[in-house]
mmCIF file of C-alpha atoms and ligand atoms in Angstrom:
data_model
loop_
_atom_site.group_PDB
_atom_site.id
_atom_site.type_symbol
_atom_site.label_atom_id
_atom_site.label_comp_id
_atom_site.label_asym_id
_atom_site.label_seq_id
_atom_site.Cartn_x
_atom_site.Cartn_y
_atom_site.Cartn_z
ATOM 1 C CA UNK A 30 -19.836 95.336 37.618
ATOM 2 C CA UNK A 31 -21.068 91.780 37.647
ATOM 3 C CA UNK A 32 -24.790 91.573 37.753
ATOM 4 C CA UNK A 33 -24.885 88.019 38.938
ATOM 5 C CA UNK A 34 -22.728 86.899 41.803
ATOM 6 C CA UNK A 35 -22.786 83.138 41.815
ATOM 7 C CA UNK A 36 -22.420 81.289 45.095
ATOM 8 C CA UNK A 37 -22.902 84.381 47.210
ATOM 9 C CA UNK A 38 -22.161 83.578 50.833
ATOM 10 C CA UNK A 39 -24.760 84.886 53.196
ATOM 11 C CA UNK A 40 -24.020 86.288 56.593
ATOM 12 C CA UNK A 41 -25.327 84.131 59.441
ATOM 13 C CA UNK A 42 -29.037 84.582 59.669
ATOM 14 C CA UNK A 43 -31.481 84.448 62.475
ATOM 15 C CA UNK A 44 -33.511 81.301 62.225
ATOM 16 C CA UNK A 45 -37.234 81.552 62.415
ATOM 17 C CA UNK A 46 -38.609 78.391 63.847
ATOM 18 C CA UNK A 47 -41.848 79.718 65.262
ATOM 19 C CA UNK A 48 -44.509 77.167 64.651
ATOM 20 C CA UNK A 49 -42.073 75.024 62.780
ATOM 21 C CA UNK A 50 -40.452 71.869 63.985
ATOM 22 C CA UNK A 51 -36.736 71.295 64.166
ATOM 23 C CA UNK A 52 -35.975 69.115 61.216
ATOM 24 C CA UNK A 53 -32.544 67.596 60.923
ATOM 25 C CA UNK A 54 -30.700 69.190 58.048
ATOM 26 C CA UNK A 55 -32.924 72.248 57.905
ATOM 27 C CA UNK A 56 -30.975 75.274 56.739
ATOM 28 C CA UNK A 57 -31.489 78.857 57.685
ATOM 29 C CA UNK A 58 -30.876 80.476 54.362
ATOM 30 C CA UNK A 59 -34.498 81.284 53.742
ATOM 31 C CA UNK A 60 -34.656 83.984 56.307
ATOM 32 C CA UNK A 61 -35.158 87.497 55.069
ATOM 33 C CA UNK A 62 -32.135 89.175 56.669
ATOM 34 C CA UNK A 63 -32.016 92.213 54.387
ATOM 35 C CA UNK A 64 -35.497 93.668 54.071
ATOM 36 C CA UNK A 65 -34.489 96.008 51.236
ATOM 37 C CA UNK A 66 -34.221 93.129 48.750
ATOM 38 C CA UNK A 67 -36.714 90.775 47.187
ATOM 39 C CA UNK A 68 -35.801 87.194 47.979
ATOM 40 C CA UNK A 69 -37.017 84.510 45.603
ATOM 41 C CA UNK A 70 -36.630 80.786 46.295
ATOM 42 C CA UNK A 71 -37.428 78.054 43.804
ATOM 43 C CA UNK A 72 -39.187 75.374 45.845
ATOM 44 C CA UNK A 73 -39.963 73.161 42.887
ATOM 45 C CA UNK A 74 -38.690 73.502 39.322
ATOM 46 C CA UNK A 75 -40.385 70.437 37.843
ATOM 47 C CA UNK A 76 -43.555 69.423 36.046
ATOM 48 C CA UNK A 77 -46.127 66.643 36.607
ATOM 49 C CA UNK A 78 -43.284 64.104 36.257
ATOM 50 C CA UNK A 79 -42.695 62.613 39.734
ATOM 51 C CA UNK A 80 -38.933 62.875 40.139
ATOM 52 C CA UNK A 81 -36.843 63.603 43.215
ATOM 53 C CA UNK A 82 -34.546 66.126 41.522
ATOM 54 C CA UNK A 83 -37.296 68.540 40.592
ATOM 55 C CA UNK A 84 -40.383 68.822 42.797
ATOM 56 C CA UNK A 85 -43.669 70.277 41.524
ATOM 57 C CA UNK A 86 -43.831 73.950 40.545
ATOM 58 C CA UNK A 87 -43.756 76.350 43.469
ATOM 59 C CA UNK A 88 -41.876 79.600 44.079
ATOM 60 C CA UNK A 89 -41.536 81.551 47.320
ATOM 61 C CA UNK A 90 -41.196 85.336 47.191
ATOM 62 C CA UNK A 91 -40.219 87.224 50.339
ATOM 63 C CA UNK A 92 -40.408 90.988 50.106
ATOM 64 C CA UNK A 93 -40.375 93.281 53.112
ATOM 65 C CA UNK A 94 -42.766 91.782 55.633
ATOM 66 C CA UNK A 95 -44.622 89.698 53.035
ATOM 67 C CA UNK A 96 -44.075 85.999 52.408
ATOM 68 C CA UNK A 97 -45.915 84.937 49.277
ATOM 69 C CA UNK A 98 -46.156 81.542 47.651
ATOM 70 C CA UNK A 99 -46.788 81.085 43.938
ATOM 71 C CA UNK A 100 -48.265 77.700 43.058
ATOM 72 C CA UNK A 101 -48.245 74.720 45.380
ATOM 73 C CA UNK A 102 -46.852 71.806 43.446
ATOM 74 C CA UNK A 103 -45.894 68.428 44.816
ATOM 75 C CA UNK A 104 -43.552 68.691 47.786
ATOM 76 C CA UNK A 105 -43.803 72.447 48.346
ATOM 77 C CA UNK A 106 -44.335 71.857 52.060
ATOM 78 C CA UNK A 107 -41.171 69.768 52.384
ATOM 79 C CA UNK A 108 -39.218 72.466 50.582
ATOM 80 C CA UNK A 109 -40.639 75.138 52.910
ATOM 81 C CA UNK A 110 -39.467 73.027 55.828
ATOM 82 C CA UNK A 111 -36.039 72.715 54.226
ATOM 83 C CA UNK A 112 -35.928 76.512 54.208
ATOM 84 C CA UNK A 113 -36.716 76.368 57.920
ATOM 85 C CA UNK A 114 -39.705 78.586 57.364
ATOM 86 C CA UNK A 115 -42.877 78.292 59.402
ATOM 87 C CA UNK A 116 -45.932 77.341 57.343
ATOM 88 C CA UNK A 117 -47.948 80.039 58.986
ATOM 89 C CA UNK A 118 -45.547 82.636 57.625
ATOM 90 C CA UNK A 119 -47.195 82.205 54.210
ATOM 91 C CA UNK A 120 -49.362 85.319 53.897
ATOM 92 C CA UNK A 121 -51.025 84.238 50.659
ATOM 93 C CA UNK A 122 -50.902 81.603 47.948
ATOM 94 C CA UNK A 123 -51.244 82.672 44.305
ATOM 95 C CA UNK A 124 -52.178 80.062 41.692
ATOM 96 C CA UNK A 125 -51.154 80.520 38.078
ATOM 97 C CA UNK A 126 -53.732 78.038 36.762
ATOM 98 C CA UNK A 127 -55.540 74.912 37.829
ATOM 99 C CA UNK A 128 -53.421 72.208 36.216
ATOM 100 C CA UNK A 129 -52.891 69.617 38.927
ATOM 101 C CA UNK A 130 -49.097 69.866 38.995
ATOM 102 C CA UNK A 131 -49.522 73.417 40.324
ATOM 103 C CA UNK A 132 -52.008 72.571 43.070
ATOM 104 C CA UNK A 133 -51.477 69.016 44.356
ATOM 105 C CA UNK A 134 -49.346 70.374 47.198
ATOM 106 C CA UNK A 135 -52.142 72.661 48.361
ATOM 107 C CA UNK A 136 -54.029 70.173 50.592
ATOM 108 C CA UNK A 137 -50.749 69.311 52.311
ATOM 109 C CA UNK A 138 -49.721 72.932 52.803
ATOM 110 C CA UNK A 139 -53.173 73.773 54.110
ATOM 111 C CA UNK A 140 -54.002 70.770 56.302
ATOM 112 C CA UNK A 141 -50.577 69.880 57.638
ATOM 113 C CA UNK A 142 -50.062 73.598 58.084
ATOM 114 C CA UNK A 143 -53.131 74.039 60.212
ATOM 115 C CA UNK A 144 -52.328 70.928 62.240
ATOM 116 C CA UNK A 145 -48.620 71.509 62.835
ATOM 117 C CA UNK A 146 -48.277 75.276 62.882
ATOM 118 C CA UNK A 147 -51.545 75.914 64.707
ATOM 119 C CA UNK A 148 -52.275 78.611 62.183
ATOM 120 C CA UNK A 149 -55.070 80.822 63.516
ATOM 121 C CA UNK A 150 -56.073 82.611 60.305
ATOM 122 C CA UNK A 151 -57.373 81.122 57.039
ATOM 123 C CA UNK A 152 -54.911 80.402 54.245
ATOM 124 C CA UNK A 153 -55.682 82.947 51.536
ATOM 125 C CA UNK A 154 -55.657 81.610 47.985
ATOM 126 C CA UNK A 155 -55.723 83.832 44.900
ATOM 127 C CA UNK A 156 -56.328 82.165 41.556
ATOM 128 C CA UNK A 157 -58.067 82.341 38.196
ATOM 129 C CA UNK A 158 -61.741 81.607 37.554
ATOM 130 C CA UNK A 159 -62.459 78.115 38.874
ATOM 131 C CA UNK A 160 -60.489 78.635 42.087
ATOM 132 C CA UNK A 161 -63.635 79.288 44.175
ATOM 133 C CA UNK A 162 -65.205 75.965 43.192
ATOM 134 C CA UNK A 163 -61.987 74.022 43.676
ATOM 135 C CA UNK A 164 -61.485 75.481 47.162
ATOM 136 C CA UNK A 165 -65.126 74.798 48.067
ATOM 137 C CA UNK A 166 -64.816 71.156 47.007
ATOM 138 C CA UNK A 167 -61.440 70.725 48.679
ATOM 139 C CA UNK A 168 -62.939 71.836 51.972
ATOM 140 C CA UNK A 169 -65.782 69.364 51.486
ATOM 141 C CA UNK A 170 -63.370 66.572 50.585
ATOM 142 C CA UNK A 171 -61.371 67.086 53.765
ATOM 143 C CA UNK A 172 -64.316 67.936 56.051
ATOM 144 C CA UNK A 173 -63.855 64.785 58.150
ATOM 145 C CA UNK A 174 -60.179 65.465 58.817
ATOM 146 C CA UNK A 175 -60.816 69.117 59.598
ATOM 147 C CA UNK A 176 -63.513 68.211 62.146
ATOM 148 C CA UNK A 177 -61.235 65.701 63.866
ATOM 149 C CA UNK A 178 -58.244 68.038 63.889
ATOM 150 C CA UNK A 179 -60.289 70.766 65.553
ATOM 151 C CA UNK A 180 -61.882 68.442 68.111
ATOM 152 C CA UNK A 181 -58.999 66.126 68.822
ATOM 153 C CA UNK A 182 -55.817 68.021 67.928
ATOM 154 C CA UNK A 183 -56.990 71.462 69.015
ATOM 155 C CA UNK A 184 -56.393 73.045 65.639
ATOM 156 C CA UNK A 185 -58.283 76.329 65.350
ATOM 157 C CA UNK A 186 -61.407 76.460 63.179
ATOM 158 C CA UNK A 187 -60.219 79.672 61.486
ATOM 159 C CA UNK A 188 -56.763 78.253 60.821
ATOM 160 C CA UNK A 189 -58.319 75.251 59.070
ATOM 161 C CA UNK A 190 -60.147 77.423 56.539
ATOM 162 C CA UNK A 191 -59.192 78.347 53.005
ATOM 163 C CA UNK A 192 -60.223 81.742 51.720
ATOM 164 C CA UNK A 193 -60.433 81.938 47.933
ATOM 165 C CA UNK A 194 -60.240 85.073 45.791
ATOM 166 C CA UNK A 195 -60.783 84.737 42.060
ATOM 167 C CA UNK A 196 -58.722 87.303 40.217
ATOM 168 C CA UNK A 197 -58.243 88.778 36.787
ATOM 169 C CA UNK A 198 -55.443 90.705 35.149
ATOM 170 C CA UNK A 199 -54.377 93.735 37.188
ATOM 171 C CA UNK A 200 -53.060 94.685 40.609
ATOM 172 C CA UNK A 201 -54.434 92.061 42.954
ATOM 173 C CA UNK A 202 -52.419 92.510 46.141
ATOM 174 C CA UNK A 203 -50.910 95.602 47.695
ATOM 175 C CA UNK A 204 -49.592 95.477 51.220
ATOM 176 C CA UNK A 205 -46.637 96.927 53.124
ATOM 177 C CA UNK A 206 -45.022 98.246 49.962
ATOM 178 C CA UNK A 207 -45.386 94.970 48.068
ATOM 179 C CA UNK A 208 -47.458 94.911 44.914
ATOM 180 C CA UNK A 209 -48.549 91.774 43.070
ATOM 181 C CA UNK A 210 -49.817 92.158 39.519
ATOM 182 C CA UNK A 211 -51.502 89.277 37.712
ATOM 183 C CA UNK A 212 -51.393 89.095 33.930
ATOM 184 C CA UNK A 213 -52.779 86.709 31.356
ATOM 185 C CA UNK A 214 -50.490 84.305 29.570
ATOM 186 C CA UNK A 215 -51.183 81.854 26.739
ATOM 187 C CA UNK A 216 -51.484 78.273 27.960
ATOM 188 C CA UNK A 217 -54.426 77.494 25.687
ATOM 189 C CA UNK A 218 -56.622 75.443 26.087
ATOM 190 C CA UNK A 219 -56.120 76.248 29.760
ATOM 191 C CA UNK A 220 -57.937 79.565 30.041
ATOM 192 C CA UNK A 221 -57.331 81.668 31.961
ATOM 193 C CA UNK A 222 -53.729 81.067 32.898
ATOM 194 C CA UNK A 223 -51.831 83.746 34.756
ATOM 195 C CA UNK A 224 -48.316 85.002 35.307
ATOM 196 C CA UNK A 225 -47.342 87.307 38.158
ATOM 197 C CA UNK A 226 -45.169 90.342 38.628
ATOM 198 C CA UNK A 227 -44.079 91.211 42.173
ATOM 199 C CA UNK A 228 -42.770 94.715 42.826
ATOM 200 C CA UNK A 229 -41.034 95.974 45.930
ATOM 201 C CA UNK A 230 -38.600 98.758 46.729
ATOM 202 C CA UNK A 231 -38.113 99.736 43.086
ATOM 203 C CA UNK A 232 -37.401 96.193 41.914
ATOM 204 C CA UNK A 233 -39.444 93.460 40.284
ATOM 205 C CA UNK A 234 -39.556 89.736 39.671
ATOM 206 C CA UNK A 235 -41.784 88.162 37.040
ATOM 207 C CA UNK A 236 -43.011 84.569 37.176
ATOM 208 C CA UNK A 237 -44.288 83.274 33.855
ATOM 209 C CA UNK A 238 -46.531 80.470 35.069
ATOM 210 C CA UNK A 239 -47.182 77.966 32.267
ATOM 211 C CA UNK A 240 -47.276 79.594 28.873
ATOM 212 C CA UNK A 241 -46.264 79.371 25.279
ATOM 213 C CA UNK A 242 -44.660 82.493 23.760
ATOM 214 C CA UNK A 243 -46.776 85.384 25.045
ATOM 215 C CA UNK A 244 -46.694 89.032 23.941
ATOM 216 C CA UNK A 245 -48.658 89.951 27.056
ATOM 217 C CA UNK A 246 -45.969 88.383 29.230
ATOM 218 C CA UNK A 247 -43.382 90.481 27.411
ATOM 219 C CA UNK A 248 -45.404 93.633 28.103
ATOM 220 C CA UNK A 249 -45.640 92.826 31.818
ATOM 221 C CA UNK A 250 -41.999 91.757 32.100
ATOM 222 C CA UNK A 251 -40.357 94.936 30.871
ATOM 223 C CA UNK A 252 -38.048 96.464 33.456
ATOM 224 C CA UNK A 253 -38.090 93.384 35.695
ATOM 225 C CA UNK A 254 -34.795 92.508 37.375
ATOM 226 C CA UNK A 255 -35.467 88.773 37.423
ATOM 227 C CA UNK A 256 -37.586 86.801 34.957
ATOM 228 C CA UNK A 257 -38.366 83.216 35.901
ATOM 229 C CA UNK A 258 -39.713 81.532 32.815
ATOM 230 C CA UNK A 259 -41.018 78.063 32.094
ATOM 231 C CA UNK A 260 -39.509 76.046 29.262
ATOM 232 C CA UNK A 261 -39.772 72.816 27.301
ATOM 233 C CA UNK A 262 -36.884 71.023 25.632
ATOM 234 C CA UNK A 263 -38.181 70.050 22.179
ATOM 235 C CA UNK A 264 -36.844 67.342 19.924
ATOM 236 C CA UNK A 265 -34.837 68.387 16.846
ATOM 237 C CA UNK A 266 -37.890 67.817 14.657
ATOM 238 C CA UNK A 267 -41.509 67.669 15.729
ATOM 239 C CA UNK A 268 -44.641 66.891 13.774
ATOM 240 C CA UNK A 269 -48.282 66.942 14.777
ATOM 241 C CA UNK A 270 -48.587 63.164 14.883
ATOM 242 C CA UNK A 271 -46.066 63.026 17.740
ATOM 243 C CA UNK A 272 -47.983 61.924 20.892
ATOM 244 C CA UNK A 273 -46.121 64.583 22.898
ATOM 245 C CA UNK A 274 -46.800 67.340 20.362
ATOM 246 C CA UNK A 275 -49.168 69.171 22.749
ATOM 247 C CA UNK A 276 -46.602 69.194 25.542
ATOM 248 C CA UNK A 277 -44.275 71.200 23.333
ATOM 249 C CA UNK A 278 -47.072 73.298 21.819
ATOM 250 C CA UNK A 279 -48.422 74.419 25.233
ATOM 251 C CA UNK A 280 -45.043 75.577 26.504
ATOM 252 C CA UNK A 281 -42.091 77.759 25.479
ATOM 253 C CA UNK A 282 -39.051 76.503 23.589
ATOM 254 C CA UNK A 283 -35.572 77.902 24.359
ATOM 255 C CA UNK A 284 -35.568 79.678 20.979
ATOM 256 C CA UNK A 285 -38.831 81.428 21.864
ATOM 257 C CA UNK A 286 -37.544 82.193 25.370
ATOM 258 C CA UNK A 287 -34.442 83.815 23.860
ATOM 259 C CA UNK A 288 -36.725 86.132 21.905
ATOM 260 C CA UNK A 289 -38.644 86.993 25.098
ATOM 261 C CA UNK A 290 -35.403 87.680 27.015
ATOM 262 C CA UNK A 291 -34.110 89.868 24.184
ATOM 263 C CA UNK A 292 -37.273 91.945 24.304
ATOM 264 C CA UNK A 293 -37.533 92.223 28.089
ATOM 265 C CA UNK A 294 -33.831 92.371 29.006
ATOM 266 C CA UNK A 295 -33.973 91.103 32.606
ATOM 267 C CA UNK A 296 -30.774 91.319 34.651
ATOM 268 C CA UNK A 297 -31.130 87.573 35.045
ATOM 269 C CA UNK A 298 -33.336 85.024 33.307
ATOM 270 C CA UNK A 299 -33.961 81.701 35.028
ATOM 271 C CA UNK A 300 -35.620 78.575 33.724
ATOM 272 C CA UNK A 301 -38.036 76.778 36.007
ATOM 273 C CA UNK A 302 -40.893 74.329 35.323
ATOM 274 C CA UNK A 303 -38.431 72.491 33.124
ATOM 275 C CA UNK A 304 -40.333 70.143 30.872
ATOM 276 C CA UNK A 305 -38.191 67.478 29.267
ATOM 277 C CA UNK A 306 -40.590 65.060 27.529
ATOM 278 C CA UNK A 307 -37.898 63.566 25.318
ATOM 279 C CA UNK A 308 -35.332 63.021 28.084
ATOM 280 C CA UNK A 309 -32.691 65.253 26.550
ATOM 281 C CA UNK A 310 -29.687 66.708 28.323
ATOM 282 C CA UNK A 311 -30.962 69.771 30.211
ATOM 283 C CA UNK A 312 -27.851 71.729 29.283
ATOM 284 C CA UNK A 313 -29.320 71.800 25.759
ATOM 285 C CA UNK A 314 -31.636 74.491 27.083
ATOM 286 C CA UNK A 315 -28.843 76.883 27.916
ATOM 287 C CA UNK A 316 -26.961 76.070 24.724
ATOM 288 C CA UNK A 317 -30.011 76.694 22.532
ATOM 289 C CA UNK A 318 -30.895 79.890 24.415
ATOM 290 C CA UNK A 319 -27.400 81.329 24.272
ATOM 291 C CA UNK A 320 -27.329 80.779 20.521
ATOM 292 C CA UNK A 321 -29.791 83.676 20.273
ATOM 293 C CA UNK A 322 -29.393 85.566 23.560
ATOM 294 C CA UNK A 323 -26.260 87.057 25.026
ATOM 295 C CA UNK A 324 -27.641 88.006 28.482
ATOM 296 C CA UNK A 325 -27.422 86.063 31.728
ATOM 297 C CA UNK A 326 -29.553 82.905 31.773
ATOM 298 C CA UNK A 327 -29.376 79.922 34.091
ATOM 299 C CA UNK A 328 -31.133 76.647 34.710
ATOM 300 C CA UNK A 329 -33.096 76.797 37.957
ATOM 301 C CA UNK A 330 -32.749 74.114 40.602
ATOM 302 C CA UNK A 331 -34.911 73.320 43.590
ATOM 303 C CA UNK A 332 -33.915 75.478 46.586
ATOM 304 C CA UNK A 333 -31.953 77.931 44.466
ATOM 305 C CA UNK A 334 -32.463 81.425 45.894
ATOM 306 C CA UNK A 335 -32.113 84.868 44.327
ATOM 307 C CA UNK A 336 -31.662 88.224 46.027
ATOM 308 C CA UNK A 337 -32.899 91.210 44.064
ATOM 309 C CA UNK A 338 -31.520 94.617 45.002
ATOM 310 C CA UNK A 339 -29.285 96.817 42.903
ATOM 311 C CA UNK A 340 -27.819 93.559 41.634
ATOM 312 C CA UNK A 341 -29.351 90.121 41.298
ATOM 313 C CA UNK A 342 -27.461 87.514 43.294
ATOM 314 C CA UNK A 343 -27.770 83.754 43.152
ATOM 315 C CA UNK A 344 -27.379 81.492 46.130
ATOM 316 C CA UNK A 345 -26.783 77.968 44.994
ATOM 317 C CA UNK A 346 -28.526 75.104 46.681
ATOM 318 C CA UNK A 347 -26.528 74.196 49.793
HETATM 319 ZN ZN1 ZN B 29 -47.365 72.931 34.756
HETATM 320 ZN ZN1 ZN B 30 -50.032 73.893 32.921
#
């Protein structure tokens, strides 16, 4: 039995446009039609590099009644709109760490969200130590706009708030059968940096966040159906005097990822947060991984969606 069914065609789905505007070209394939599966959509598979093909890191996980967003990189709001999903459907945002590429989309998600969707409850943000301060300062930075939006645009005061929760390794969210577990990864000198495991209905997806090879990630990834891991494409040789040495050193090479996949044995491994500092052909990643790993591994793309049930299915970008 094939574990991965590429290009799965979905049955027509009921669009959810509550609070959302009708955008030309919006597709309905984000809607959670089958509530027994975990649905994972890559909103942005890129890095700080501002390119159109790969927006900033952000992943949407829909499980049961919960709609959870992991990181809010550049353009996450546009991608949410492309999924035809209302901004106010986001029950919580989980940050892996405070590198700007993972959070620059947050003010947009928050402020445009409260203006356009008329959200009535605060946007809840979970993140590592430092999140409280960042959220406090963000609200100060945008205080003028918030005041005007409430007075002039009739946005609700509650809907314009951010509610921060600093978290540590462990179960940090449990609601309607959905469990989110945070775990520490190794993105030194960025400490702490977190990965997340989401469990629902006997299945699990793990999101690595930014990390170099991490034994703790391996421990938390065992038994997961889908492992979405970051990666960097290194040059053939690298020495410490290379100005981009740290970019490679702070992330995971395909050889290291192959080792992680061999130890965790996900039904499907997917690369996201694809760092390519030397401008190499991205297919190198798959080639170098497959040299040491015989399981299923693919290169993630923005708007690629996965359905996790008894099998893991991939819906290509449409
Ligand atoms: Zn990053
Ligand atoms: Zn980072």
